[in-house]
Amino acid sequence: MGELTNPPDARSRIPAVTDDEKRTRQRPGWARRGLAAGSGVLAGVASLGVAELASAAVRPEASPVVAVGGAAIDRTPAAVKDWAIRHFGTEDKTVLQLGILAVLMLFALALGAAALRFRRTGAAGVMVFGVVGAAAALNRPDSTGPTDALPSLAGALAGAAVLFLLVGRLTRPGRAGEAADVPEVPSSGEGWDRRGFVVAATAAAAASVGAGVLGRSLNGARGHAAVASRASITLPRPASPAAAVPRGAGLAIAGISPFVTSNSDFYRVDTALVVPKVDASTWRLRLHGKGVARPRTLSFDDLLRRDLVERDITLTCVSNEVGGPYVGNARWIGVRLADLLAECGVEPPSRGGPADQLVARSVDGMTIGSPVEDVMDGRDALLALGMNGTPLPFAHGFPVRMVVPGLYGFVSACKWIKEIELTTFDSYDPYWVKRGWARRAPIKTGSRIDTPKPFARPKAGAVMVAGTAWAQHRGIDRVEVRVDDGPWQPARLAAEDTADTWRQWSFPWQATRGGHTLTVRATDRTGARQTDKRTRTIPDGASGWHSVVVTVD
Ligand SMILES: Nc1nc2c(c(=O)[nH]1)N[C@H]1C(S)=C(S)[C@@H](COP(=O)(O)O)O[C@H]1N2
Ligand SMILES: [Mo]
């Protein structure tokens, strides 16, 4: 295109090219290639910085790394996700975002290097990434509309401009105002504008980092109203308080996990790259669907005005491996979901109700399906507002989440809930079910050795083996321990809090020198013993006995 608009004699005005310059032109030196690749990285940084700033004007979830990360999480095969959770635990999200940044930077290096020869193509390449980010943001389930594309597009434009300008300094002499496209003919020395490059690169870096830092802090401040709403909440006294935890439910044994898991130690499993910050004063819960004679929309104050119940309930994640850490026990305060459903005219299937699945929807687009029958069978299924005496922490679902004793979190414990829809299992598959997990998933009876730790080296003699066991809503009846291939021996059970909580146990062992394998198994109150059959976490939870190998000195 440029050719056509140039005067016919444009070429003749190009200064004579020396041999030296020819070589520079054909094969840019390593220094210039490196600087071009570096320009790509600066373009990447500019894109991310500007996108972060723009996301503060739209919403933090629309920033490209968050949107692409979310899309990646949703598309990750269950087995890979399981692997990630196993290896990185709750850090899996950080690892994912670092991975995305690393991939971006590799592309940035390549685009930068390519831009030395093909400046427009390089800049266009940056735009491609912007389009990918924009598409991801628009397709997020919680997308609020076309503005979600803005951060990615604004970022990419900035990145493309930075790349174009910087590489321009590498390919043209220190003279401004020339419009020729690459490859260009340098006029002197190695033929590029060192000073111009350094100035432009420094300015671009400073502006990008500035935009990023400003965007970060604005995004941080966005949650302000939510933080204020949480701070202003005083949880009322429950109309139905939990009984005090019996003395002796928590054993005073070093190394055993505490009976009540503190909010800060409570495991966290969800797909949210940005923890939703919901303002309780504007929060609403919509309850509707099949067989809901009287649909309702409730505010947080509507819930606070109701009779609240307080219950100890142990939560378990279906992704918890045998011996794993994704189990926690807390004291929850909330509204009995069954009462609310009954007021809305909902009947469980056993009494002729047309809906057998309750689908909870969160502000971040998660959908979680629970059996209506279970929620209404008399157990303490809660719309929880409080956790261990405080309003729910943001990471655990503020302002309101579900908690259902006896069901894995992925089929019951929707955090940041905003909608409950009554439907059927036949007509709707929620998020995890679409990804290969089970429709129905009661918690499997489990037990774990907390102490000694794997590969510990205790001294011969008295060693206390201890841990926890759970069979929520059925209760733990018996725990047994086996040393090597010896007989199963009964462990001492700590006092039971409720059938919905885990139960601690201990086993005083006379340890003899050498390597030993300790194994634990539990039996629930229905008489069913924990199976030794090892299964994967997918589709409905891991099973098998937990063993710990120790060397006794
Ligand atoms: N909105 C939302 N709610 C969610 C999830 C999620 O990804 N998003 N994960 C569920 C899963 S798999 C579990 S085990 C529990 C974990 O709750 P916690 O993070 O408070 O321990 O939350 C459930 N609720
Ligand atoms: Mo889970």
Short mmCIF file of N, CA, C and O in Angstrom, two decimals, residues 82 86 318-323 408 437 444-445 530-545:
data_model
loop_
_atom_site.label_atom_id
_atom_site.label_comp_id
_atom_site.label_asym_id
_atom_site.label_seq_id
_atom_site.Cartn_x
_atom_site.Cartn_y
_atom_site.Cartn_z
N ASP A 82 -7.12 -32.41 38.79
CA ASP A 82 -6.85 -33.21 39.96
C ASP A 82 -5.36 -33.25 40.25
O ASP A 82 -4.92 -33.10 41.38
N ARG A 86 -3.39 -31.73 43.39
CA ARG A 86 -2.55 -32.62 44.19
C ARG A 86 -1.15 -32.05 44.35
O ARG A 86 -0.55 -32.13 45.40
N VAL A 318 -14.52 -33.39 47.28
CA VAL A 318 -14.44 -34.63 46.52
C VAL A 318 -13.02 -34.84 45.96
O VAL A 318 -12.63 -35.96 45.65
N SER A 319 -12.26 -33.75 45.84
CA SER A 319 -10.89 -33.86 45.33
C SER A 319 -9.90 -34.28 46.41
O SER A 319 -8.70 -34.35 46.16
N ASN A 320 -10.40 -34.51 47.61
CA ASN A 320 -9.49 -34.92 48.69
C ASN A 320 -9.01 -36.34 48.45
O ASN A 320 -9.79 -37.28 48.37
N GLU A 321 -7.69 -36.49 48.36
CA GLU A 321 -7.10 -37.83 48.23
C GLU A 321 -7.18 -38.53 49.57
O GLU A 321 -7.31 -37.89 50.62
N VAL A 322 -7.04 -39.84 49.56
CA VAL A 322 -6.91 -40.58 50.81
C VAL A 322 -5.74 -39.95 51.59
O VAL A 322 -4.65 -39.80 51.05
N GLY A 323 -6.00 -39.55 52.82
CA GLY A 323 -4.97 -38.91 53.64
C GLY A 323 -4.81 -37.42 53.38
O GLY A 323 -3.96 -36.78 53.98
N TYR A 408 -20.55 -33.96 49.48
CA TYR A 408 -19.31 -33.28 49.08
C TYR A 408 -19.62 -31.85 48.65
O TYR A 408 -20.72 -31.56 48.13
N TRP A 437 -17.88 -35.31 36.59
CA TRP A 437 -18.07 -35.71 37.98
C TRP A 437 -19.50 -36.19 38.19
O TRP A 437 -20.37 -35.95 37.36
N LYS A 444 -18.04 -40.14 51.28
CA LYS A 444 -17.63 -41.49 51.65
C LYS A 444 -16.99 -41.49 53.04
O LYS A 444 -16.29 -40.54 53.39
N THR A 445 -17.22 -42.55 53.77
CA THR A 445 -16.59 -42.69 55.09
C THR A 445 -15.08 -42.65 54.91
O THR A 445 -14.53 -43.34 54.05
N GLN A 530 -15.36 -48.77 56.07
CA GLN A 530 -14.62 -48.08 55.00
C GLN A 530 -13.96 -49.11 54.10
O GLN A 530 -13.27 -50.00 54.57
N THR A 531 -14.14 -48.96 52.80
CA THR A 531 -13.61 -49.96 51.88
C THR A 531 -12.10 -49.77 51.66
O THR A 531 -11.61 -48.66 51.69
N ASP A 532 -11.42 -50.89 51.44
CA ASP A 532 -9.98 -50.80 51.13
C ASP A 532 -9.77 -50.61 49.64
O ASP A 532 -8.65 -50.45 49.17
N LYS A 533 -10.85 -50.65 48.87
CA LYS A 533 -10.73 -50.54 47.43
C LYS A 533 -10.32 -49.10 47.07
O LYS A 533 -11.04 -48.16 47.35
N ARG A 534 -9.16 -48.97 46.48
CA ARG A 534 -8.64 -47.65 46.11
C ARG A 534 -9.34 -47.14 44.87
O ARG A 534 -9.36 -47.83 43.84
N THR A 535 -9.93 -45.97 44.94
CA THR A 535 -10.45 -45.36 43.72
C THR A 535 -9.89 -43.95 43.60
O THR A 535 -9.41 -43.37 44.57
N ARG A 536 -9.97 -43.44 42.39
CA ARG A 536 -9.54 -42.06 42.15
C ARG A 536 -10.60 -41.11 42.72
O ARG A 536 -11.69 -41.53 43.07
N THR A 537 -10.28 -39.83 42.75
CA THR A 537 -11.25 -38.86 43.26
C THR A 537 -12.43 -38.71 42.29
O THR A 537 -13.55 -38.48 42.70
N ILE A 538 -12.14 -38.82 40.99
CA ILE A 538 -13.17 -38.72 39.98
C ILE A 538 -13.86 -40.07 39.84
O ILE A 538 -13.15 -41.07 39.78
N PRO A 539 -15.18 -40.19 39.77
CA PRO A 539 -16.16 -39.11 39.72
C PRO A 539 -16.81 -38.76 41.05
O PRO A 539 -17.43 -37.71 41.15
N ASP A 540 -16.67 -39.62 42.08
CA ASP A 540 -17.47 -39.33 43.28
C ASP A 540 -16.68 -39.47 44.57
O ASP A 540 -17.24 -39.75 45.62
N GLY A 541 -15.36 -39.28 44.50
CA GLY A 541 -14.56 -39.26 45.72
C GLY A 541 -13.64 -40.46 45.85
O GLY A 541 -13.99 -41.57 45.47
N ALA A 542 -12.44 -40.21 46.40
CA ALA A 542 -11.45 -41.27 46.58
C ALA A 542 -11.89 -42.20 47.70
O ALA A 542 -12.52 -41.79 48.66
N SER A 543 -11.54 -43.48 47.55
CA SER A 543 -11.74 -44.41 48.66
C SER A 543 -10.46 -45.21 48.85
O SER A 543 -9.56 -45.18 48.02
N GLY A 544 -10.41 -45.93 49.95
CA GLY A 544 -9.21 -46.71 50.28
C GLY A 544 -8.71 -46.31 51.66
O GLY A 544 -9.10 -45.28 52.19
N TRP A 545 -7.86 -47.14 52.23
CA TRP A 545 -7.36 -46.88 53.58
C TRP A 545 -6.13 -46.00 53.54
O TRP A 545 -5.28 -46.15 52.65
#
